PDB file of C-alpha atoms in Angstrom:
ATOM      1  CA  ALA A  12       1.922  -5.768  27.023  1.00 47.00           C
ATOM      2  CA  ALA A  13       2.994  -2.984  29.211  1.00 50.00           C
ATOM      3  CA  ALA A  14       3.592  -1.199  26.414  1.00 51.00           C
ATOM      4  CA  ALA A  15       0.658  -1.565  24.746  1.00 49.00           C
ATOM      5  CA  SER A  16      -1.638  -0.491  27.457  1.00 47.00           C
ATOM      6  CA  THR A  17       0.868   3.002  27.867  1.00 47.00           C
ATOM      7  CA  ALA A  18      -0.229   3.467  23.517  1.00 46.00           C
ATOM      8  CA  VAL A  19      -4.125   3.189  24.401  1.00 49.00           C
ATOM      9  CA  THR A  20      -4.072   5.247  27.452  1.00 50.00           C
ATOM     10  CA  ALA A  21      -2.073   7.988  25.562  1.00 53.00           C
ATOM     11  CA  ALA A  22      -4.916   8.537  23.349  1.00 61.00           C
ATOM     12  CA  PRO A  23      -7.706   9.204  25.820  1.00 64.00           C
ATOM     13  CA  ALA A  24      -5.190  11.749  27.599  1.00 65.00           C
ATOM     14  CA  VAL A  25      -4.708  14.150  24.903  1.00 66.00           C
ATOM     15  CA  ALA A  26      -8.178  13.690  24.021  1.00 65.00           C
ATOM     16  CA  ALA A  27      -9.105  15.101  27.560  1.00 67.00           C
ATOM     17  CA  LEU A  28      -7.044  17.995  27.417  1.00 66.00           C
ATOM     18  CA  VAL A  29      -8.885  18.877  24.218  1.00 64.00           C
ATOM     19  CA  GLU A  30     -12.003  18.519  26.057  1.00 63.00           C
ATOM     20  CA  ARG A  31     -11.016  20.838  28.783  1.00 64.00           C
ATOM     21  CA  SER A  32     -10.190  23.387  26.852  1.00 69.00           C
ATOM     22  CA  TYR A  33     -13.211  25.584  25.814  1.00 70.00           C
ATOM     23  CA  ARG A  34     -11.705  27.364  23.136  1.00 72.00           C
ATOM     24  CA  VAL A  35     -10.537  23.294  21.250  1.00 75.00           C
ATOM     25  CA  HIS A  36     -13.825  21.939  21.697  1.00 76.00           C
ATOM     26  CA  PRO A  37     -15.939  24.818  19.322  1.00 82.00           C
ATOM     27  CA  ALA A  38     -13.359  24.396  16.617  1.00 83.00           C
ATOM     28  CA  LEU A  39     -12.991  20.627  16.476  1.00 84.00           C
ATOM     29  CA  ASN A  40     -17.051  20.584  16.301  1.00 86.00           C
ATOM     30  CA  ALA A  41     -16.823  22.687  13.419  1.00 90.00           C
ATOM     31  CA  LEU A  42     -13.557  20.652  12.240  1.00 90.00           C
ATOM     32  CA  GLY A  43     -16.479  17.813  12.330  1.00 89.00           C
ATOM     33  CA  ASN A  44     -19.399  19.607  10.531  1.00 91.00           C
ATOM     34  CA  ALA A  45     -16.892  20.809   7.828  1.00 93.00           C
ATOM     35  CA  SER A  46     -15.501  17.598   7.010  1.00 92.00           C
ATOM     36  CA  TYR A  47     -18.886  15.925   6.619  1.00 90.00           C
ATOM     37  CA  LEU A  48     -20.252  18.654   4.474  1.00 92.00           C
ATOM     38  CA  ALA A  49     -16.903  18.323   2.316  1.00 92.00           C
ATOM     39  CA  LEU A  50     -17.711  14.588   1.680  1.00 89.00           C
ATOM     40  CA  ALA A  51     -21.208  15.553   0.752  1.00 90.00           C
ATOM     41  CA  SER A  52     -20.349  18.316  -1.174  1.00 91.00           C
ATOM     42  CA  GLY A  53     -18.049  15.675  -3.355  1.00 87.00           C
ATOM     43  CA  PHE A  54     -21.357  14.252  -5.198  1.00 86.00           C
ATOM     44  CA  LEU A  55     -21.498  17.610  -6.509  1.00 89.00           C
ATOM     45  CA  MET A  56     -17.996  17.586  -8.208  1.00 88.00           C
ATOM     46  CA  THR A  57     -17.094  16.937 -11.926  1.00 89.00           C
ATOM     47  CA  ASP A  58     -13.324  17.524 -12.125  1.00 91.00           C
ATOM     48  CA  LEU A  59     -11.470  14.304 -10.974  1.00 92.00           C
ATOM     49  CA  LEU A  60      -8.614  16.231  -9.140  1.00 93.00           C
ATOM     50  CA  ALA A  61     -10.997  18.592  -7.511  1.00 91.00           C
ATOM     51  CA  LEU A  62     -12.797  15.760  -5.750  1.00 92.00           C
ATOM     52  CA  ARG A  63     -10.118  13.853  -4.707  1.00 92.00           C
ATOM     53  CA  ALA A  64      -8.266  16.562  -3.015  1.00 93.00           C
ATOM     54  CA  LEU A  65     -11.933  17.054  -1.485  1.00 93.00           C
ATOM     55  CA  LEU A  66     -12.356  14.184  -0.654  1.00 91.00           C
ATOM     56  CA  ALA A  67      -8.961  13.295   1.154  1.00 92.00           C
ATOM     57  CA  SER A  68      -9.341  16.401   2.984  1.00 93.00           C
ATOM     58  CA  GLY A  69     -12.736  15.317   4.427  1.00 92.00           C
ATOM     59  CA  TYR A  70     -11.457  12.149   5.233  1.00 89.00           C
ATOM     60  CA  LEU A  71      -8.058  13.622   6.837  1.00 91.00           C
ATOM     61  CA  GLY A  72     -11.040  16.110   8.846  1.00 92.00           C
ATOM     62  CA  LEU A  73     -12.973  13.272  10.181  1.00 88.00           C
ATOM     63  CA  VAL A  74      -9.763  11.311  11.451  1.00 84.00           C
ATOM     64  CA  CYS A  75      -8.510  14.319  13.077  1.00 85.00           C
ATOM     65  CA  PHE A  76     -11.916  15.081  14.836  1.00 86.00           C
ATOM     66  CA  HIS A  77     -12.930  11.255  15.871  1.00 80.00           C
ATOM     67  CA  SER A  78      -8.926  10.744  17.337  1.00 80.00           C
ATOM     68  CA  LEU A  79      -9.703  13.941  18.994  1.00 79.00           C
ATOM     69  CA  GLN A  80     -12.649  12.728  21.210  1.00 76.00           C
ATOM     70  CA  LYS A  81     -12.885  11.854  24.629  1.00 72.00           C
ATOM     71  CA  LYS A  82     -14.669   8.678  24.022  1.00 69.00           C
ATOM     72  CA  PRO A  83     -13.821   7.460  19.946  1.00 64.00           C
ATOM     73  CA  LEU A  84     -16.705   5.606  18.440  1.00 63.00           C
ATOM     74  CA  TRP A  85     -15.146   2.340  17.250  1.00 62.00           C
ATOM     75  CA  VAL A  86     -17.654   1.659  14.507  1.00 59.00           C
ATOM     76  CA  ARG A  87     -17.155   4.847  13.247  1.00 61.00           C
ATOM     77  CA  TRP A  88     -13.416   4.318  12.901  1.00 58.00           C
ATOM     78  CA  LEU A  89     -14.366   1.250  10.968  1.00 63.00           C
ATOM     79  CA  GLY A  90     -16.973   2.733   8.432  1.00 63.00           C
ATOM     80  CA  LEU A  91     -13.677   5.927   8.022  1.00 62.00           C
ATOM     81  CA  GLY A  92     -11.481   2.723   7.266  1.00 65.00           C
ATOM     82  CA  LEU A  93     -14.031   1.081   4.520  1.00 64.00           C
ATOM     83  CA  GLY A  94     -14.578   4.700   3.115  1.00 61.00           C
ATOM     84  CA  CYS A  95     -10.529   5.562   2.604  1.00 58.00           C
ATOM     85  CA  CYS A  96     -10.367   2.101   1.773  1.00 58.00           C
ATOM     86  CA  GLY A  97     -13.590   1.995  -1.297  1.00 49.00           C
TER      87      GLY A  97
END
């Protein structure tokens, strides 16, 4: 039980360091916006390989964006999990 609590508190510590950095925070917001744009532009793709690459990069960016937030939204994690698996 002690190892589980240590693992849970390690992620917010990394997110707190990211939040304090004045250089990383704007880049993190840009990553989130670019990832959502990549997912939205997937509706315009006709080539299957390009669509898969675009969606994979979009979901990877969203996972990075949401995992580095100071207080992650668990509802968003559930949506990302359903979107990646569906």
